[in-house]
Amino acid sequence: MVAKLKLVADDPGTNTVYLIRGWEEHVRTAGSLGENTIVQYRRALVRFFADTLVPFTELDEPHIQAWIAAQDGRGGSVTQVLKALHSLFKLAHRRGHVAADPTRYFEIKRAKNAPVEDIPRPKLEELFVAASGIDPRARPAMELMYATGARITSLISVFPGDVNRTADWLHFRVAKNFDHYGVPLGDRGRRSSAELEELLHYVPNRGARQPTLVGVRQQRVRDWMKAAGREVGLAWIHPHALRHCFGTEMASKVHSDADLRSWCALMNHKDASQFTRYAKKRDPSLRAMVEGL
């Protein structure tokens, strides 16, 4: 008789699956990581333990170093695994499952925020026009992202009921750190969201429709943007560029502390630490300050 594989050890604290599940429950409850990051980290952890086949109670620095050496220069992948391991073992050490964190001496490279290229308004309008010929939902989806400064994960999670026509308000149920928020709809936001509502029953020839306002998953929006970008000479375009355009235009209207707080609310930022990424260095007010010298 073949013995059945025992997935849960007598001491659950020594079981890798138990540990990962406990870590996932902890960071989700604490809100310390976004849902997409949790999923990516979980996959990274499963991959690491599948590659090494070392129980986490026996894992040490040489094991991790050997795994890194075998990755053949895949820097981004290694960094994500190290971040995931550090998050996992930080909790495991605090709960007494391990005597020490084996990742504590590994330097985790923090990705610098890459500058996003400014898109002149005429070029932006060309991009939207090009999107019209790709899919009926492509242009209004991209315009709504631009009109509200939405992150791609927030946009694709909007349901028809999240659009409040009475208040001209759009509610985002998915955002960083589970921080739900909303933004007012201007002319472009009202128009693009109304166009998407008219297309709620539109079903493409290929693929199923999602029950959301846009009706597609994240990758489809990225594909729309890439296709439209190639047509107008913006091959590098990606969803965050539209959010950056929104944030930059809103930053140009900040002239007081109250304006800055409003900017943070529109961008769904907890503080103003990211403001300098969006404030234009060529702001005319800077030139005015030095003209009298």
PDB file of C-alpha atoms in Angstrom:
ATOM      1  CA  MET A   1       0.000   0.000   0.000  1.00  0.00           C
ATOM      2  CA  VAL A   2       1.389   3.371  -1.055  1.00  0.00           C
ATOM      3  CA  ALA A   3       1.447   5.924   1.740  1.00  0.00           C
ATOM      4  CA  LYS A   4      -0.353   9.185   1.032  1.00  0.00           C
ATOM      5  CA  LEU A   5       1.776  12.319   0.912  1.00  0.00           C
ATOM      6  CA  LYS A   6       1.394  14.262   4.137  1.00  0.00           C
ATOM      7  CA  LEU A   7       1.095  17.947   3.208  1.00  0.00           C
ATOM      8  CA  VAL A   8       0.784  19.332   6.730  1.00  0.00           C
ATOM      9  CA  ALA A   9       3.456  18.422   9.255  1.00  0.00           C
ATOM     10  CA  ASP A  10       2.674  17.513  12.865  1.00  0.00           C
ATOM     11  CA  ASP A  11       4.232  20.832  13.819  1.00  0.00           C
ATOM     12  CA  PRO A  12       2.636  23.312  11.390  1.00  0.00           C
ATOM     13  CA  GLY A  13       5.381  25.809  12.152  1.00  0.00           C
ATOM     14  CA  THR A  14       7.875  23.626  10.252  1.00  0.00           C
ATOM     15  CA  ASN A  15       5.744  23.240   7.129  1.00  0.00           C
ATOM     16  CA  THR A  16       6.656  25.521   4.216  1.00  0.00           C
ATOM     17  CA  VAL A  17       3.129  25.595   2.788  1.00  0.00           C
ATOM     18  CA  TYR A  18       1.743  26.521   6.202  1.00  0.00           C
ATOM     19  CA  LEU A  19       4.327  29.285   6.555  1.00  0.00           C
ATOM     20  CA  ILE A  20       3.555  30.834   3.158  1.00  0.00           C
ATOM     21  CA  ARG A  21      -0.178  30.705   3.825  1.00  0.00           C
ATOM     22  CA  GLY A  22       0.319  32.312   7.237  1.00  0.00           C
ATOM     23  CA  TRP A  23       2.516  35.020   5.706  1.00  0.00           C
ATOM     24  CA  GLU A  24      -0.051  35.717   2.993  1.00  0.00           C
ATOM     25  CA  GLU A  25      -2.876  36.000   5.526  1.00  0.00           C
ATOM     26  CA  HIS A  26      -0.768  38.321   7.696  1.00  0.00           C
ATOM     27  CA  VAL A  27       0.277  40.814   4.979  1.00  0.00           C
ATOM     28  CA  ARG A  28      -3.223  40.849   3.501  1.00  0.00           C
ATOM     29  CA  THR A  29      -4.823  41.574   6.871  1.00  0.00           C
ATOM     30  CA  ALA A  30      -2.187  44.175   7.751  1.00  0.00           C
ATOM     31  CA  GLY A  31      -2.534  45.833   4.356  1.00  0.00           C
ATOM     32  CA  SER A  32       1.250  46.130   4.138  1.00  0.00           C
ATOM     33  CA  LEU A  33       1.327  44.803   0.569  1.00  0.00           C
ATOM     34  CA  GLY A  34      -1.018  45.272  -2.368  1.00  0.00           C
ATOM     35  CA  GLU A  35      -2.886  42.278  -3.768  1.00  0.00           C
ATOM     36  CA  ASN A  36      -0.815  42.125  -6.955  1.00  0.00           C
ATOM     37  CA  THR A  37       2.412  42.220  -4.941  1.00  0.00           C
ATOM     38  CA  ILE A  38       1.153  39.422  -2.671  1.00  0.00           C
ATOM     39  CA  VAL A  39       0.430  37.220  -5.686  1.00  0.00           C
ATOM     40  CA  GLN A  40       3.816  37.975  -7.262  1.00  0.00           C
ATOM     41  CA  TYR A  41       5.670  37.305  -4.002  1.00  0.00           C
ATOM     42  CA  ARG A  42       3.785  34.043  -3.437  1.00  0.00           C
ATOM     43  CA  ARG A  43       4.774  32.826  -6.900  1.00  0.00           C
ATOM     44  CA  ALA A  44       8.373  33.877  -6.256  1.00  0.00           C
ATOM     45  CA  LEU A  45       8.425  31.934  -2.964  1.00  0.00           C
ATOM     46  CA  VAL A  46       6.954  28.800  -4.520  1.00  0.00           C
ATOM     47  CA  ARG A  47       9.468  29.017  -7.338  1.00  0.00           C
ATOM     48  CA  PHE A  48      12.398  29.461  -4.942  1.00  0.00           C
ATOM     49  CA  PHE A  49      11.471  26.518  -2.727  1.00  0.00           C
ATOM     50  CA  ALA A  50      10.754  24.389  -5.807  1.00  0.00           C
ATOM     51  CA  ASP A  51      14.220  25.233  -7.165  1.00  0.00           C
ATOM     52  CA  THR A  52      16.087  24.615  -3.919  1.00  0.00           C
ATOM     53  CA  LEU A  53      14.021  21.840  -2.297  1.00  0.00           C
ATOM     54  CA  VAL A  54      15.348  23.010   1.071  1.00  0.00           C
ATOM     55  CA  PRO A  55      12.911  23.159   4.031  1.00  0.00           C
ATOM     56  CA  PHE A  56      12.656  26.718   5.283  1.00  0.00           C
ATOM     57  CA  THR A  57      13.868  25.667   8.760  1.00  0.00           C
ATOM     58  CA  GLU A  58      17.142  24.523   7.175  1.00  0.00           C
ATOM     59  CA  LEU A  59      17.555  27.425   4.770  1.00  0.00           C
ATOM     60  CA  ASP A  60      20.700  29.486   5.289  1.00  0.00           C
ATOM     61  CA  GLU A  61      22.714  32.135   3.467  1.00  0.00           C
ATOM     62  CA  PRO A  62      24.806  29.672   1.373  1.00  0.00           C
ATOM     63  CA  HIS A  63      21.596  28.097   0.026  1.00  0.00           C
ATOM     64  CA  ILE A  64      20.332  31.500  -1.081  1.00  0.00           C
ATOM     65  CA  GLN A  65      23.715  32.497  -2.500  1.00  0.00           C
ATOM     66  CA  ALA A  66      23.890  29.257  -4.521  1.00  0.00           C
ATOM     67  CA  TRP A  67      20.413  29.877  -5.920  1.00  0.00           C
ATOM     68  CA  ILE A  68      21.329  33.453  -6.913  1.00  0.00           C
ATOM     69  CA  ALA A  69      24.499  32.232  -8.657  1.00  0.00           C
ATOM     70  CA  ALA A  70      22.412  29.812 -10.719  1.00  0.00           C
ATOM     71  CA  GLN A  71      20.098  32.538 -12.050  1.00  0.00           C
ATOM     72  CA  ASP A  72      22.489  33.662 -14.783  1.00  0.00           C
ATOM     73  CA  GLY A  73      22.056  37.408 -14.398  1.00  0.00           C
ATOM     74  CA  ARG A  74      18.271  37.555 -14.057  1.00  0.00           C
ATOM     75  CA  GLY A  75      18.497  40.593 -11.809  1.00  0.00           C
ATOM     76  CA  GLY A  76      14.838  41.599 -11.627  1.00  0.00           C
ATOM     77  CA  SER A  77      13.715  38.067 -10.847  1.00  0.00           C
ATOM     78  CA  VAL A  78      16.378  37.654  -8.152  1.00  0.00           C
ATOM     79  CA  THR A  79      15.399  40.949  -6.533  1.00  0.00           C
ATOM     80  CA  GLN A  80      11.747  39.938  -6.364  1.00  0.00           C
ATOM     81  CA  VAL A  81      12.586  36.567  -4.803  1.00  0.00           C
ATOM     82  CA  LEU A  82      14.828  38.244  -2.219  1.00  0.00           C
ATOM     83  CA  LYS A  83      12.084  40.735  -1.352  1.00  0.00           C
ATOM     84  CA  ALA A  84       9.595  37.887  -0.968  1.00  0.00           C
ATOM     85  CA  LEU A  85      11.990  35.817   1.162  1.00  0.00           C
ATOM     86  CA  HIS A  86      12.788  38.792   3.359  1.00  0.00           C
ATOM     87  CA  SER A  87       9.096  39.480   3.935  1.00  0.00           C
ATOM     88  CA  LEU A  88       8.448  35.800   4.706  1.00  0.00           C
ATOM     89  CA  PHE A  89      11.392  35.280   7.074  1.00  0.00           C
ATOM     90  CA  LYS A  90      10.861  38.557   8.869  1.00  0.00           C
ATOM     91  CA  LEU A  91       7.476  37.228   9.960  1.00  0.00           C
ATOM     92  CA  ALA A  92       8.790  33.680  10.564  1.00  0.00           C
ATOM     93  CA  HIS A  93      11.536  35.002  12.836  1.00  0.00           C
ATOM     94  CA  ARG A  94       9.125  37.186  14.761  1.00  0.00           C
ATOM     95  CA  ARG A  95       6.831  34.201  15.318  1.00  0.00           C
ATOM     96  CA  GLY A  96       9.692  31.978  16.439  1.00  0.00           C
ATOM     97  CA  HIS A  97       9.623  29.578  13.493  1.00  0.00           C
ATOM     98  CA  VAL A  98      13.299  30.247  12.662  1.00  0.00           C
ATOM     99  CA  ALA A  99      16.229  31.328  14.810  1.00  0.00           C
ATOM    100  CA  ALA A 100      17.443  33.957  12.354  1.00  0.00           C
ATOM    101  CA  ASP A 101      16.500  35.587   9.051  1.00  0.00           C
ATOM    102  CA  PRO A 102      18.794  34.060   6.376  1.00  0.00           C
ATOM    103  CA  THR A 103      18.184  37.048   4.085  1.00  0.00           C
ATOM    104  CA  ARG A 104      19.281  39.704   6.572  1.00  0.00           C
ATOM    105  CA  TYR A 105      22.716  40.310   5.004  1.00  0.00           C
ATOM    106  CA  PHE A 106      21.607  40.296   1.380  1.00  0.00           C
ATOM    107  CA  GLU A 107      21.427  43.712  -0.219  1.00  0.00           C
ATOM    108  CA  ILE A 108      18.085  44.151  -1.943  1.00  0.00           C
ATOM    109  CA  LYS A 109      18.344  46.624  -4.765  1.00  0.00           C
ATOM    110  CA  ARG A 110      15.519  49.116  -4.687  1.00  0.00           C
ATOM    111  CA  ALA A 111      14.345  50.075  -8.135  1.00  0.00           C
ATOM    112  CA  LYS A 112      14.579  53.786  -8.736  1.00  0.00           C
ATOM    113  CA  ASN A 113      11.527  55.511 -10.075  1.00  0.00           C
ATOM    114  CA  ALA A 114      12.285  55.845 -13.750  1.00  0.00           C
ATOM    115  CA  PRO A 115      11.318  59.193 -15.253  1.00  0.00           C
ATOM    116  CA  VAL A 116       8.241  59.084 -17.437  1.00  0.00           C
ATOM    117  CA  GLU A 117       8.485  60.972 -20.698  1.00  0.00           C
ATOM    118  CA  ASP A 118       6.116  63.907 -21.024  1.00  0.00           C
ATOM    119  CA  ILE A 119       3.525  63.597 -23.784  1.00  0.00           C
ATOM    120  CA  PRO A 120       2.414  66.865 -25.404  1.00  0.00           C
ATOM    121  CA  ARG A 121      -1.359  67.285 -25.438  1.00  0.00           C
ATOM    122  CA  PRO A 122      -1.629  67.094 -29.284  1.00  0.00           C
ATOM    123  CA  LYS A 123       0.304  63.813 -29.247  1.00  0.00           C
ATOM    124  CA  LEU A 124      -1.924  62.504 -26.480  1.00  0.00           C
ATOM    125  CA  GLU A 125      -5.003  63.267 -28.562  1.00  0.00           C
ATOM    126  CA  GLU A 126      -3.411  61.439 -31.497  1.00  0.00           C
ATOM    127  CA  LEU A 127      -2.953  58.425 -29.240  1.00  0.00           C
ATOM    128  CA  PHE A 128      -6.647  58.414 -28.315  1.00  0.00           C
ATOM    129  CA  VAL A 129      -7.693  58.721 -31.961  1.00  0.00           C
ATOM    130  CA  ALA A 130      -5.437  55.798 -32.890  1.00  0.00           C
ATOM    131  CA  ALA A 131      -7.025  53.710 -30.131  1.00  0.00           C
ATOM    132  CA  SER A 132     -10.456  54.191 -31.724  1.00  0.00           C
ATOM    133  CA  GLY A 133      -9.585  51.792 -34.527  1.00  0.00           C
ATOM    134  CA  ILE A 134      -8.358  49.015 -32.242  1.00  0.00           C
ATOM    135  CA  ASP A 135     -11.421  48.221 -30.133  1.00  0.00           C
ATOM    136  CA  PRO A 136     -14.577  50.267 -29.355  1.00  0.00           C
ATOM    137  CA  ARG A 137     -13.617  50.244 -25.674  1.00  0.00           C
ATOM    138  CA  ALA A 138      -9.949  51.160 -26.143  1.00  0.00           C
ATOM    139  CA  ARG A 139     -10.283  54.920 -26.540  1.00  0.00           C
ATOM    140  CA  PRO A 140     -12.804  55.552 -23.727  1.00  0.00           C
ATOM    141  CA  ALA A 141     -10.827  53.262 -21.394  1.00  0.00           C
ATOM    142  CA  MET A 142      -7.600  55.130 -22.058  1.00  0.00           C
ATOM    143  CA  GLU A 143      -9.296  58.511 -21.817  1.00  0.00           C
ATOM    144  CA  LEU A 144     -10.909  57.560 -18.503  1.00  0.00           C
ATOM    145  CA  MET A 145      -7.525  56.511 -17.154  1.00  0.00           C
ATOM    146  CA  TYR A 146      -6.088  59.858 -18.205  1.00  0.00           C
ATOM    147  CA  ALA A 147      -9.082  61.855 -16.927  1.00  0.00           C
ATOM    148  CA  THR A 148      -8.934  60.315 -13.447  1.00  0.00           C
ATOM    149  CA  GLY A 149      -5.240  59.486 -13.015  1.00  0.00           C
ATOM    150  CA  ALA A 150      -6.196  55.883 -12.284  1.00  0.00           C
ATOM    151  CA  ARG A 151      -3.682  53.110 -11.903  1.00  0.00           C
ATOM    152  CA  ILE A 152      -4.308  50.267 -14.340  1.00  0.00           C
ATOM    153  CA  THR A 153      -5.326  47.878 -11.536  1.00  0.00           C
ATOM    154  CA  SER A 154      -7.841  50.425 -10.265  1.00  0.00           C
ATOM    155  CA  LEU A 155      -9.317  51.075 -13.716  1.00  0.00           C
ATOM    156  CA  ILE A 156      -9.957  47.450 -14.640  1.00  0.00           C
ATOM    157  CA  SER A 157     -11.652  46.840 -11.269  1.00  0.00           C
ATOM    158  CA  VAL A 158     -14.310  49.544 -11.714  1.00  0.00           C
ATOM    159  CA  PHE A 159     -17.852  48.214 -12.040  1.00  0.00           C
ATOM    160  CA  PRO A 160     -20.712  50.117 -13.700  1.00  0.00           C
ATOM    161  CA  GLY A 161     -22.224  50.819 -10.281  1.00  0.00           C
ATOM    162  CA  ASP A 162     -19.047  52.617  -9.219  1.00  0.00           C
ATOM    163  CA  VAL A 163     -19.917  55.526 -11.508  1.00  0.00           C
ATOM    164  CA  ASN A 164     -22.135  58.009  -9.646  1.00  0.00           C
ATOM    165  CA  ARG A 165     -23.850  60.165 -12.261  1.00  0.00           C
ATOM    166  CA  THR A 166     -25.652  62.277  -9.673  1.00  0.00           C
ATOM    167  CA  ALA A 167     -22.438  63.368  -7.994  1.00  0.00           C
ATOM    168  CA  ASP A 168     -20.226  63.085 -11.108  1.00  0.00           C
ATOM    169  CA  TRP A 169     -17.963  60.821  -9.093  1.00  0.00           C
ATOM    170  CA  LEU A 170     -15.991  57.662  -9.825  1.00  0.00           C
ATOM    171  CA  HIS A 171     -15.244  55.242  -6.993  1.00  0.00           C
ATOM    172  CA  PHE A 172     -12.137  53.040  -7.149  1.00  0.00           C
ATOM    173  CA  ARG A 173     -12.662  49.901  -5.074  1.00  0.00           C
ATOM    174  CA  VAL A 174      -9.155  48.588  -5.741  1.00  0.00           C
ATOM    175  CA  ALA A 175      -6.147  50.771  -4.934  1.00  0.00           C
ATOM    176  CA  LYS A 176      -2.783  50.579  -3.204  1.00  0.00           C
ATOM    177  CA  ASN A 177      -2.891  49.166   0.326  1.00  0.00           C
ATOM    178  CA  PHE A 178      -6.655  48.588   0.051  1.00  0.00           C
ATOM    179  CA  ASP A 179      -7.201  52.338   0.333  1.00  0.00           C
ATOM    180  CA  HIS A 180     -10.481  52.845  -1.532  1.00  0.00           C
ATOM    181  CA  TYR A 181     -10.882  56.317  -2.929  1.00  0.00           C
ATOM    182  CA  GLY A 182     -12.834  58.363  -5.449  1.00  0.00           C
ATOM    183  CA  VAL A 183     -12.304  61.219  -7.872  1.00  0.00           C
ATOM    184  CA  PRO A 184     -14.674  63.748  -9.420  1.00  0.00           C
ATOM    185  CA  LEU A 185     -15.437  63.372 -13.111  1.00  0.00           C
ATOM    186  CA  GLY A 186     -14.714  66.273 -15.436  1.00  0.00           C
ATOM    187  CA  ASP A 187     -15.986  66.585 -19.009  1.00  0.00           C
ATOM    188  CA  ARG A 188     -13.643  63.955 -20.414  1.00  0.00           C
ATOM    189  CA  GLY A 189     -14.273  61.590 -17.521  1.00  0.00           C
ATOM    190  CA  ARG A 190     -18.051  61.901 -17.871  1.00  0.00           C
ATOM    191  CA  ARG A 191     -17.903  61.348 -21.622  1.00  0.00           C
ATOM    192  CA  SER A 192     -15.527  58.373 -21.580  1.00  0.00           C
ATOM    193  CA  SER A 193     -17.319  56.598 -18.711  1.00  0.00           C
ATOM    194  CA  ALA A 194     -20.674  57.110 -20.501  1.00  0.00           C
ATOM    195  CA  GLU A 195     -19.215  55.585 -23.679  1.00  0.00           C
ATOM    196  CA  LEU A 196     -18.054  52.549 -21.706  1.00  0.00           C
ATOM    197  CA  GLU A 197     -21.515  52.206 -20.161  1.00  0.00           C
ATOM    198  CA  GLU A 198     -23.031  52.159 -23.661  1.00  0.00           C
ATOM    199  CA  LEU A 199     -20.656  49.302 -24.512  1.00  0.00           C
ATOM    200  CA  LEU A 200     -21.542  47.129 -21.518  1.00  0.00           C
ATOM    201  CA  HIS A 201     -23.176  44.548 -23.782  1.00  0.00           C
ATOM    202  CA  TYR A 202     -20.444  44.645 -26.392  1.00  0.00           C
ATOM    203  CA  VAL A 203     -18.762  41.259 -26.797  1.00  0.00           C
ATOM    204  CA  PRO A 204     -15.669  41.003 -29.027  1.00  0.00           C
ATOM    205  CA  ASN A 205     -15.388  38.299 -31.660  1.00  0.00           C
ATOM    206  CA  ARG A 206     -12.588  36.689 -29.698  1.00  0.00           C
ATOM    207  CA  GLY A 207     -12.535  36.357 -25.943  1.00  0.00           C
ATOM    208  CA  ALA A 208     -15.110  36.679 -23.189  1.00  0.00           C
ATOM    209  CA  ARG A 209     -16.209  39.923 -21.591  1.00  0.00           C
ATOM    210  CA  GLN A 210     -15.522  40.737 -17.937  1.00  0.00           C
ATOM    211  CA  PRO A 211     -18.401  42.132 -15.818  1.00  0.00           C
ATOM    212  CA  THR A 212     -16.474  45.375 -15.181  1.00  0.00           C
ATOM    213  CA  LEU A 213     -16.945  48.783 -16.788  1.00  0.00           C
ATOM    214  CA  VAL A 214     -14.009  48.350 -19.170  1.00  0.00           C
ATOM    215  CA  GLY A 215     -14.763  44.655 -19.618  1.00  0.00           C
ATOM    216  CA  VAL A 216     -11.195  43.410 -20.071  1.00  0.00           C
ATOM    217  CA  ARG A 217      -8.213  42.393 -18.020  1.00  0.00           C
ATOM    218  CA  GLN A 218      -5.056  44.424 -17.473  1.00  0.00           C
ATOM    219  CA  GLN A 219      -3.031  42.901 -20.294  1.00  0.00           C
ATOM    220  CA  ARG A 220      -5.660  43.787 -22.905  1.00  0.00           C
ATOM    221  CA  VAL A 221      -5.466  47.467 -21.956  1.00  0.00           C
ATOM    222  CA  ARG A 222      -1.684  47.292 -22.209  1.00  0.00           C
ATOM    223  CA  ASP A 223      -2.009  45.727 -25.673  1.00  0.00           C
ATOM    224  CA  TRP A 224      -4.389  48.493 -26.763  1.00  0.00           C
ATOM    225  CA  MET A 225      -1.921  51.132 -25.631  1.00  0.00           C
ATOM    226  CA  LYS A 226       1.028  49.459 -27.317  1.00  0.00           C
ATOM    227  CA  ALA A 227      -0.858  49.160 -30.610  1.00  0.00           C
ATOM    228  CA  ALA A 228      -2.049  52.769 -30.516  1.00  0.00           C
ATOM    229  CA  GLY A 229       1.394  53.966 -29.436  1.00  0.00           C
ATOM    230  CA  ARG A 230       3.093  52.316 -32.401  1.00  0.00           C
ATOM    231  CA  GLU A 231       0.751  54.144 -34.778  1.00  0.00           C
ATOM    232  CA  VAL A 232       1.658  57.582 -33.413  1.00  0.00           C
ATOM    233  CA  GLY A 233       5.329  57.064 -32.653  1.00  0.00           C
ATOM    234  CA  LEU A 234       4.986  56.329 -28.932  1.00  0.00           C
ATOM    235  CA  ALA A 235       6.198  52.733 -28.940  1.00  0.00           C
ATOM    236  CA  TRP A 236       7.297  53.027 -25.300  1.00  0.00           C
ATOM    237  CA  ILE A 237       3.808  53.924 -24.029  1.00  0.00           C
ATOM    238  CA  HIS A 238       2.412  52.118 -20.994  1.00  0.00           C
ATOM    239  CA  PRO A 239      -0.596  52.684 -18.681  1.00  0.00           C
ATOM    240  CA  HIS A 240       1.307  54.642 -16.041  1.00  0.00           C
ATOM    241  CA  ALA A 241       2.141  57.278 -18.660  1.00  0.00           C
ATOM    242  CA  LEU A 242      -1.503  58.390 -18.674  1.00  0.00           C
ATOM    243  CA  ARG A 243      -1.522  58.614 -14.884  1.00  0.00           C
ATOM    244  CA  HIS A 244       1.710  60.591 -15.090  1.00  0.00           C
ATOM    245  CA  CYS A 245       0.133  63.039 -17.561  1.00  0.00           C
ATOM    246  CA  PHE A 246      -2.808  63.526 -15.200  1.00  0.00           C
ATOM    247  CA  GLY A 247      -0.557  63.987 -12.182  1.00  0.00           C
ATOM    248  CA  THR A 248       1.703  66.426 -14.020  1.00  0.00           C
ATOM    249  CA  GLU A 249      -1.196  68.587 -15.182  1.00  0.00           C
ATOM    250  CA  MET A 250      -2.723  68.597 -11.706  1.00  0.00           C
ATOM    251  CA  ALA A 251       0.678  69.453 -10.174  1.00  0.00           C
ATOM    252  CA  SER A 252       0.888  72.569 -12.331  1.00  0.00           C
ATOM    253  CA  LYS A 253      -2.220  73.841 -10.511  1.00  0.00           C
ATOM    254  CA  VAL A 254      -0.766  73.427  -7.020  1.00  0.00           C
ATOM    255  CA  HIS A 255      -0.092  76.826  -5.442  1.00  0.00           C
ATOM    256  CA  SER A 256      -0.835  76.228  -1.757  1.00  0.00           C
ATOM    257  CA  ASP A 257      -0.800  73.572   0.955  1.00  0.00           C
ATOM    258  CA  ALA A 258      -4.523  73.031   0.399  1.00  0.00           C
ATOM    259  CA  ASP A 259      -3.900  72.452  -3.316  1.00  0.00           C
ATOM    260  CA  LEU A 260      -1.156  69.974  -2.450  1.00  0.00           C
ATOM    261  CA  ARG A 261      -3.502  68.013  -0.180  1.00  0.00           C
ATOM    262  CA  SER A 262      -6.060  67.932  -2.992  1.00  0.00           C
ATOM    263  CA  TRP A 263      -3.387  66.686  -5.386  1.00  0.00           C
ATOM    264  CA  CYS A 264      -2.503  63.857  -2.986  1.00  0.00           C
ATOM    265  CA  ALA A 265      -6.172  62.880  -2.715  1.00  0.00           C
ATOM    266  CA  LEU A 266      -6.643  62.837  -6.497  1.00  0.00           C
ATOM    267  CA  MET A 267      -3.504  60.739  -6.942  1.00  0.00           C
ATOM    268  CA  ASN A 268      -4.327  58.442  -4.012  1.00  0.00           C
ATOM    269  CA  HIS A 269      -1.002  59.244  -2.334  1.00  0.00           C
ATOM    270  CA  LYS A 270      -0.746  59.173   1.449  1.00  0.00           C
ATOM    271  CA  ASP A 271       1.628  62.123   1.459  1.00  0.00           C
ATOM    272  CA  ALA A 272       3.385  64.552  -0.856  1.00  0.00           C
ATOM    273  CA  SER A 273       6.646  62.590  -1.106  1.00  0.00           C
ATOM    274  CA  GLN A 274       5.963  61.773  -4.788  1.00  0.00           C
ATOM    275  CA  PHE A 275       5.006  65.302  -5.760  1.00  0.00           C
ATOM    276  CA  THR A 276       8.429  66.219  -7.143  1.00  0.00           C
ATOM    277  CA  ARG A 277       8.137  63.403  -9.700  1.00  0.00           C
ATOM    278  CA  TYR A 278       5.176  65.190 -11.244  1.00  0.00           C
ATOM    279  CA  ALA A 279       6.006  68.859 -10.652  1.00  0.00           C
ATOM    280  CA  LYS A 280       7.607  70.219 -13.806  1.00  0.00           C
ATOM    281  CA  LYS A 281      11.171  71.396 -13.416  1.00  0.00           C
ATOM    282  CA  ARG A 282      10.486  73.926 -16.146  1.00  0.00           C
ATOM    283  CA  ASP A 283       7.630  75.513 -14.212  1.00  0.00           C
ATOM    284  CA  PRO A 284       7.381  79.206 -15.270  1.00  0.00           C
ATOM    285  CA  SER A 285       7.232  80.220 -11.600  1.00  0.00           C
ATOM    286  CA  LEU A 286      10.817  79.001 -11.174  1.00  0.00           C
ATOM    287  CA  ARG A 287      11.995  81.249 -13.999  1.00  0.00           C
ATOM    288  CA  ALA A 288      10.102  84.188 -12.516  1.00  0.00           C
ATOM    289  CA  MET A 289      12.028  83.765  -9.255  1.00  0.00           C
ATOM    290  CA  VAL A 290      15.417  84.210 -10.890  1.00  0.00           C
ATOM    291  CA  GLU A 291      14.599  86.842 -13.523  1.00  0.00           C
ATOM    292  CA  GLY A 292      15.249  89.718 -11.105  1.00  0.00           C
ATOM    293  CA  LEU A 293      18.770  88.632 -10.179  1.00  0.00           C
TER     294      LEU A 293
END
